[in-house]
Short mmCIF file of C-alpha atoms and ligand atoms in Angstrom, two decimals:
data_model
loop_
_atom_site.label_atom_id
_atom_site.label_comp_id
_atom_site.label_asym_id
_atom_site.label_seq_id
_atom_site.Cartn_x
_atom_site.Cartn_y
_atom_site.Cartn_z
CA UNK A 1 72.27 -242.10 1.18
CA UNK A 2 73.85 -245.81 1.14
CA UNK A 3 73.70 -247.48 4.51
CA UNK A 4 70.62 -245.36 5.11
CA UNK A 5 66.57 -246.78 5.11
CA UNK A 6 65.07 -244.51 2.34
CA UNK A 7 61.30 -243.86 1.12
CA UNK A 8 60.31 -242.61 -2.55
CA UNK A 9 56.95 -240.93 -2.83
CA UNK A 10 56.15 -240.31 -6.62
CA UNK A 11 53.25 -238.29 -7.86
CA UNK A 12 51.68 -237.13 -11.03
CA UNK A 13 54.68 -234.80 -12.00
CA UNK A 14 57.33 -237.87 -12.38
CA UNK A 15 55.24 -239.36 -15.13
CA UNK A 16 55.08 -235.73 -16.93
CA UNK A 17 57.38 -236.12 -19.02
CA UNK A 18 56.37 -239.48 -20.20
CA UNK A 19 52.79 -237.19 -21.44
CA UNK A 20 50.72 -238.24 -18.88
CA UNK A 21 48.93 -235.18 -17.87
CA UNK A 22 48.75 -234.23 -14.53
CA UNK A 23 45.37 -232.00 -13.03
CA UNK A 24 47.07 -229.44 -11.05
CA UNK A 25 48.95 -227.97 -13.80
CA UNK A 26 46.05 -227.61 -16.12
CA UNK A 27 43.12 -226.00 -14.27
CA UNK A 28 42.05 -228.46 -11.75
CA UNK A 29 40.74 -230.54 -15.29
CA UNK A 30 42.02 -234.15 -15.13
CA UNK A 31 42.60 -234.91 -19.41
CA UNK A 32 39.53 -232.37 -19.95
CA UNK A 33 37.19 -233.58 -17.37
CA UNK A 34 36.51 -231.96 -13.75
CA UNK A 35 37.94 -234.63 -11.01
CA UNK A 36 34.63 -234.78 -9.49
CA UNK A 37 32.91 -236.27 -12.83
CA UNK A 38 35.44 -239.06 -12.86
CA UNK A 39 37.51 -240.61 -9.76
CA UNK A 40 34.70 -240.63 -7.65
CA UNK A 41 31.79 -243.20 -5.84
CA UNK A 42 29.33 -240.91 -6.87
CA UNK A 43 30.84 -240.54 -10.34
CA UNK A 44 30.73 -244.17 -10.75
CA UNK A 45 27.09 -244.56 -8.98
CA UNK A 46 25.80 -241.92 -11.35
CA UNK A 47 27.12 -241.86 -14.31
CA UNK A 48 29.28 -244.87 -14.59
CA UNK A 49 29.79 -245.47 -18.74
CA UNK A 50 31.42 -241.70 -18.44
CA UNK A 51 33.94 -243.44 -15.66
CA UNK A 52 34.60 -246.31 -17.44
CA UNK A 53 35.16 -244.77 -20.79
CA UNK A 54 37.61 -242.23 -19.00
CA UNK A 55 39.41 -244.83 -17.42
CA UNK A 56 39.61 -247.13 -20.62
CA UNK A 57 41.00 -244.06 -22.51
CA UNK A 58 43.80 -244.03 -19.93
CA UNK A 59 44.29 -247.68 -19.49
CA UNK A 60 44.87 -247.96 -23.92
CA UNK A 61 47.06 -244.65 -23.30
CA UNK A 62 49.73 -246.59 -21.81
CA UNK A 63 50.62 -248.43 -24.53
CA UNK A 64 51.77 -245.06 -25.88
CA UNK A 65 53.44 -243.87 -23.75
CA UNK A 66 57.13 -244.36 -22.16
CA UNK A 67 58.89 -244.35 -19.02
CA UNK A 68 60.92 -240.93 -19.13
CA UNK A 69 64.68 -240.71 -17.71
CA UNK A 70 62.69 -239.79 -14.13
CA UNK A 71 61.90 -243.66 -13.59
CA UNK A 72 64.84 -244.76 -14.69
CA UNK A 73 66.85 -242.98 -12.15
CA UNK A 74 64.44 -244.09 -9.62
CA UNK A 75 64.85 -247.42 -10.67
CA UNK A 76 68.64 -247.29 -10.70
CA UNK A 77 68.53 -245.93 -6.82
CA UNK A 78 66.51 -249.12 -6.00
CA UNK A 79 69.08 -250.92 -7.77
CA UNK A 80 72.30 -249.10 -5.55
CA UNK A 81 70.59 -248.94 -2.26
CA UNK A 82 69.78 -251.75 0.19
CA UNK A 83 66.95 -250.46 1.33
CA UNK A 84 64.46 -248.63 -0.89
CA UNK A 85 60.73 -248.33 -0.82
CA UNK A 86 58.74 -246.92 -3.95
CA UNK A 87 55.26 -245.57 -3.05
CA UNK A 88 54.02 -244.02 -5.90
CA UNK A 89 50.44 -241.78 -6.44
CA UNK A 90 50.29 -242.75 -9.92
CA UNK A 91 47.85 -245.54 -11.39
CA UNK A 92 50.25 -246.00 -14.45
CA UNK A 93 52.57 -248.53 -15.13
CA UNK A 94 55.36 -246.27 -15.87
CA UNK A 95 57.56 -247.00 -12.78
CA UNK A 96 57.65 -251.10 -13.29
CA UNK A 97 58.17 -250.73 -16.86
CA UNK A 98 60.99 -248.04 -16.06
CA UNK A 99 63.00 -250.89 -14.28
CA UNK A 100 61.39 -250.60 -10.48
CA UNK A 101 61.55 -253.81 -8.96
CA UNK A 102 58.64 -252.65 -6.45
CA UNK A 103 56.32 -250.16 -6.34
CA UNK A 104 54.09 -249.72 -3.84
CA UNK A 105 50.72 -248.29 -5.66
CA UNK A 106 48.70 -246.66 -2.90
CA UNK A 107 45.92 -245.34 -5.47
CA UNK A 108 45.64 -248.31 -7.44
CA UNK A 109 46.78 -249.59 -11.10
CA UNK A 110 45.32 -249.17 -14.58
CA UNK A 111 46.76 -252.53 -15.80
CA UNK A 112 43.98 -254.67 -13.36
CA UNK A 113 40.61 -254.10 -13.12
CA UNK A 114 38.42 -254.90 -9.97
CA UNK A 115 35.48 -257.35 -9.52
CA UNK A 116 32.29 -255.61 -8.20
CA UNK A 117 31.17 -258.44 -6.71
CA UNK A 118 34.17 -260.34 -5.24
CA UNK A 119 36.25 -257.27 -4.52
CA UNK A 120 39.07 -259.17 -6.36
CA UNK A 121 41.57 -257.76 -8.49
CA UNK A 122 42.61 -259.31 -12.25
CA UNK A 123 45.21 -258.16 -14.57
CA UNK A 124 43.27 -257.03 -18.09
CA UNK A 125 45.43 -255.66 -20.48
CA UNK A 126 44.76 -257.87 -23.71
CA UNK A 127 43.64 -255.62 -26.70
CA UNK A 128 39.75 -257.15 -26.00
CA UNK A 129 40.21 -255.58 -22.53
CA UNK A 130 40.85 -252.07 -23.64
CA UNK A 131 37.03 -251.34 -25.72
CA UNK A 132 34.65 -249.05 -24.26
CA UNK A 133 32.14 -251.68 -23.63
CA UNK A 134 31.89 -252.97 -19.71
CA UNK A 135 33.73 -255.82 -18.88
CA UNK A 136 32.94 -258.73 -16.24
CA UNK A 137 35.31 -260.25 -14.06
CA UNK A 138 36.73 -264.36 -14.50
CA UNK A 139 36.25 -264.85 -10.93
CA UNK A 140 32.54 -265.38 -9.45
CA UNK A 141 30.39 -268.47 -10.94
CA UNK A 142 27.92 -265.61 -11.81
CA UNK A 143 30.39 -262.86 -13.68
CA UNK A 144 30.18 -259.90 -12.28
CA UNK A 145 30.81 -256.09 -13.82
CA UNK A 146 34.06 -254.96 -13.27
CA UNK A 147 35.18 -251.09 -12.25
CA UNK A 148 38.48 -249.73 -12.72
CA UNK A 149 40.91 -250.77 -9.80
CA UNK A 150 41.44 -246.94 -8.79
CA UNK A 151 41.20 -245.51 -5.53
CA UNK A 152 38.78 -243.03 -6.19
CA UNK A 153 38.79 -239.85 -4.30
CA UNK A 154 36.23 -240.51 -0.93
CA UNK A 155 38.07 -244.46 -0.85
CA UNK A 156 41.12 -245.54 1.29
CA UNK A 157 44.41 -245.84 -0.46
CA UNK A 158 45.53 -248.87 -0.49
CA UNK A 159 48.65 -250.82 1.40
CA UNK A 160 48.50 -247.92 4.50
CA UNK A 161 49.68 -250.34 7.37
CA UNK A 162 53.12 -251.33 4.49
CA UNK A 163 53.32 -247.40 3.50
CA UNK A 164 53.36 -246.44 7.19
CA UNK A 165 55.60 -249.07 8.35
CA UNK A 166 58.18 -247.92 5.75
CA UNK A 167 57.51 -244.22 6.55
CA UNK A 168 57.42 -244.49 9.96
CA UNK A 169 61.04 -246.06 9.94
CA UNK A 170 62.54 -243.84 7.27
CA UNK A 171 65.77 -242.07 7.48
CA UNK A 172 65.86 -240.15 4.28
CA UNK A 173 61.95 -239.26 2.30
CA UNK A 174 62.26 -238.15 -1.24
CA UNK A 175 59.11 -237.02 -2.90
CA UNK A 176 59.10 -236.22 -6.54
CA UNK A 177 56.31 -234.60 -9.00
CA UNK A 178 53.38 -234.33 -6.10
CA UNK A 179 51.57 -231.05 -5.65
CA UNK A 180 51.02 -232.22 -1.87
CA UNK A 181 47.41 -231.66 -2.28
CA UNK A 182 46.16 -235.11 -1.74
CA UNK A 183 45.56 -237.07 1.46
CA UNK A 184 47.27 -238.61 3.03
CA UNK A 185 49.41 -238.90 0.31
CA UNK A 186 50.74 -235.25 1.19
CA UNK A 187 50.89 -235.83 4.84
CA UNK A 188 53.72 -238.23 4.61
CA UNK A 189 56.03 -236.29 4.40
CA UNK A 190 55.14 -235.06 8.16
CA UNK A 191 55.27 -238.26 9.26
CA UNK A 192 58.76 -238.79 8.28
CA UNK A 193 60.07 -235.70 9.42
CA UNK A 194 58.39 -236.18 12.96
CA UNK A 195 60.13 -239.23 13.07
CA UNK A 196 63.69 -237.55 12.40
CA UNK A 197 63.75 -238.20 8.26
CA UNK A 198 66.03 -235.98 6.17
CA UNK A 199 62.72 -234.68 3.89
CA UNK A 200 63.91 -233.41 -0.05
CA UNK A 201 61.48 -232.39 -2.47
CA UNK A 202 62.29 -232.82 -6.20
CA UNK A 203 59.09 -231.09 -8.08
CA UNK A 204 58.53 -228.38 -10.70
CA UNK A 205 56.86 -225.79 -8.47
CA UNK A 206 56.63 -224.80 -4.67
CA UNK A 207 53.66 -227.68 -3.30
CA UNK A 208 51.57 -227.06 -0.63
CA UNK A 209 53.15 -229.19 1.93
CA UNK A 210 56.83 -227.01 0.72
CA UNK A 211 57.54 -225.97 4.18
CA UNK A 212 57.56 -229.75 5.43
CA UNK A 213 60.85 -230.51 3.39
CA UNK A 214 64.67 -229.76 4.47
CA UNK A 215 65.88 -229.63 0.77
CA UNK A 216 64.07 -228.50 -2.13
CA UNK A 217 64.79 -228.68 -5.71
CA UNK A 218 62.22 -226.92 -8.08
CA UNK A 219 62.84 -228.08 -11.71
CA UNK A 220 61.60 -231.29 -13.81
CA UNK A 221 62.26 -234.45 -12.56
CA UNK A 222 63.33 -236.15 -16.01
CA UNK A 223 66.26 -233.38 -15.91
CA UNK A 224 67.13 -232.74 -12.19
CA UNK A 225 66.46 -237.16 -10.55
CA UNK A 226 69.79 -238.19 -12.55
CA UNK A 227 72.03 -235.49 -11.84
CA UNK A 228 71.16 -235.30 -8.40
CA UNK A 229 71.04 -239.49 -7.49
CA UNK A 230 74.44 -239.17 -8.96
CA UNK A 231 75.59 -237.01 -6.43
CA UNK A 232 73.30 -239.00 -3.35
CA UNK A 233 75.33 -242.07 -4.24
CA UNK A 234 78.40 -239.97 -4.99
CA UNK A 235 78.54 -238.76 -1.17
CA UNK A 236 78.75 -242.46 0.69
CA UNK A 237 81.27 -244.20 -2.17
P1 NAD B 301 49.06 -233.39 -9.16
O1 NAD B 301 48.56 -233.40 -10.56
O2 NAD B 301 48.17 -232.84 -8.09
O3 NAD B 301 50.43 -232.55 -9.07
C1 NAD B 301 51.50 -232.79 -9.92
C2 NAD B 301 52.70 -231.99 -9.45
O4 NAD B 301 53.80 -232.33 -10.29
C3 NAD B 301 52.54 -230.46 -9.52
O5 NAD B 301 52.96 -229.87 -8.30
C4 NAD B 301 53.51 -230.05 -10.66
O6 NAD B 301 54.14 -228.81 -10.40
C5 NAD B 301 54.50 -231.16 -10.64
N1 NAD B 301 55.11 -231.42 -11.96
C6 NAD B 301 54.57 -231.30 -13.20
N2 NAD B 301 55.45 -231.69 -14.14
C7 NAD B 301 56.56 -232.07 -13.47
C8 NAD B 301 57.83 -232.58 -13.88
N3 NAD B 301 58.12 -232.79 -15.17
N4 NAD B 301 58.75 -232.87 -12.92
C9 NAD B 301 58.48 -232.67 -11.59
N5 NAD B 301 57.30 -232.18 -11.16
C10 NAD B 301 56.35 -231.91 -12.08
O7 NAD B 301 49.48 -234.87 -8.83
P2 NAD B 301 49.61 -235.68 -7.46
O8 NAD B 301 50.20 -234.82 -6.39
O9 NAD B 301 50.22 -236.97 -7.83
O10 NAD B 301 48.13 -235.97 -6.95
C11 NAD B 301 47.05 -236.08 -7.70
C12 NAD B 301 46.42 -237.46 -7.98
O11 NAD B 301 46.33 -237.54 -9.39
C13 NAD B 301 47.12 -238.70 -7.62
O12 NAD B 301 46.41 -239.28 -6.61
C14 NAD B 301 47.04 -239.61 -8.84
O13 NAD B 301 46.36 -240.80 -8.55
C15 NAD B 301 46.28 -238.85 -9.85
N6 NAD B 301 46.89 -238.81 -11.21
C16 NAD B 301 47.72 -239.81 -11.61
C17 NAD B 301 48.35 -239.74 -12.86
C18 NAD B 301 49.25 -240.88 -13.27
O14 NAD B 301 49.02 -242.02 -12.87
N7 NAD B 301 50.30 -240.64 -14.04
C19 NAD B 301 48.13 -238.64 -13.69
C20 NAD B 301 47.26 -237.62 -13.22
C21 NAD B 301 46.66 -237.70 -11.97
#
């Protein structure tokens, strides 16, 4: 794998072990609630103290949680080859505080918050930040309410044009923990493989999208990422 351009795609599954709950394992419910209800517009438009209290529940979950062995590999891969790109799924922090120097956070972050009005993004993680009462944003003269800085299902993901140039140019595409069920997230994989990738899967069950990878290891990622970077850095020394 040294010497060669290489794309990670994380999803729910690689913060798992860390006990941040994914949906697809438990029912289609996202921590108890139907997706629908929560991570989208609509949700937002109709019921919007639901959202936001969902969202702040998550955002002061953080704080108790830990990156598991999973980002640490990852991080150590960044580390070893020259040219890595992280693109995770996941709106936790769990990858930068595992030691990745850059992630790539296509559905947005829990650690920022976004201004209504201005669009703008602002880092709010101070224990004030983390109540269940709205918060406004520090950047318009008039401050404005401020919703979580998720892509909600119905939105674009963010940083497409950077995630496709990487993609696009790939020669090895690793995704880990994704149940391939979420666009275009899941269709990445394609892309790579069209474009002559070597596609591996590391997840705990068969996804969707299984039949778009070359080399597939079913297990948790925690237990199966170290063992087998080991042996991806193992075969170029
Ligand atoms: P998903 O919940 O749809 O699928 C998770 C996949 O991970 C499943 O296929 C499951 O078999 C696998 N998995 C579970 N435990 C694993 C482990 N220990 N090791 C390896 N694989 C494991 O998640 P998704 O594909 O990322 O897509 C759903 C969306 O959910 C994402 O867009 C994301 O924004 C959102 N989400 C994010 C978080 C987070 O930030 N940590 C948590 C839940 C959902």
């Amino acid at each position: 794998m040294r010497g060669k351009r290489t794309v990670v795609l994380t999803g729910a599954g690689a913060s798992a072990e860390s006990g941040i709950r994914t949906f697809r394992d438990n029912d289609g419910l996202w921590e108890n609630h139907r997706v629908e209800d929560v991570a989208t517009p609509q949700a937002w438009r109709n019921d919007p103290e639901l959202v936001w209290r969902f969202y702040q529940a998550r955002r002061r979950q953080l704080r108790e949680v830990e990156p598991n062995p999973a980002h640490a590999a990852l991080a150590r891969l960044a580390d070893e080859l020259d040219d890595m790109t992280l693109i995770t799924q996941n709106v936790d922090d769990l990858h930068e505080r595992g030691g990745s120097p850059q992630v790539i956070h296509m559905h947005g972050q829990l650690v920022s918050l976004r201004c209504e009005g201005s669009g703008r993004s602002e880092i709010r993680t101070a224990p004030s930040d983390l109540g269940d009462d709205f918060l406004n944003c520090s950047c318009c003269a008039m401050p404005q309410r401020l919703r979580p800085d998720i892509v909600w299902f119905g939105e674009t993901p963010m940083h497409m044009e950077a995630i496709y140039r990487a993609v696009d140019a790939c020669d090895v595409f690793v995704v880990v923990g994704s149940s391939g069920h979420v666009y275009p997230a899941a269709d990445l994989v394609r892309v790579a493989r069209a474009n002559g990738a070597h596609t591996v899967l590391v997840n705990a069950e068969a996804p969707l999208n299984i039949e778009a990878f070359h080399e597939v290891h079913l297990g948790k990622a925690g237990a199966l990422l170290p063992g087998l970077i080991d042996s991806w850095l193992g075969e170029l020394t």
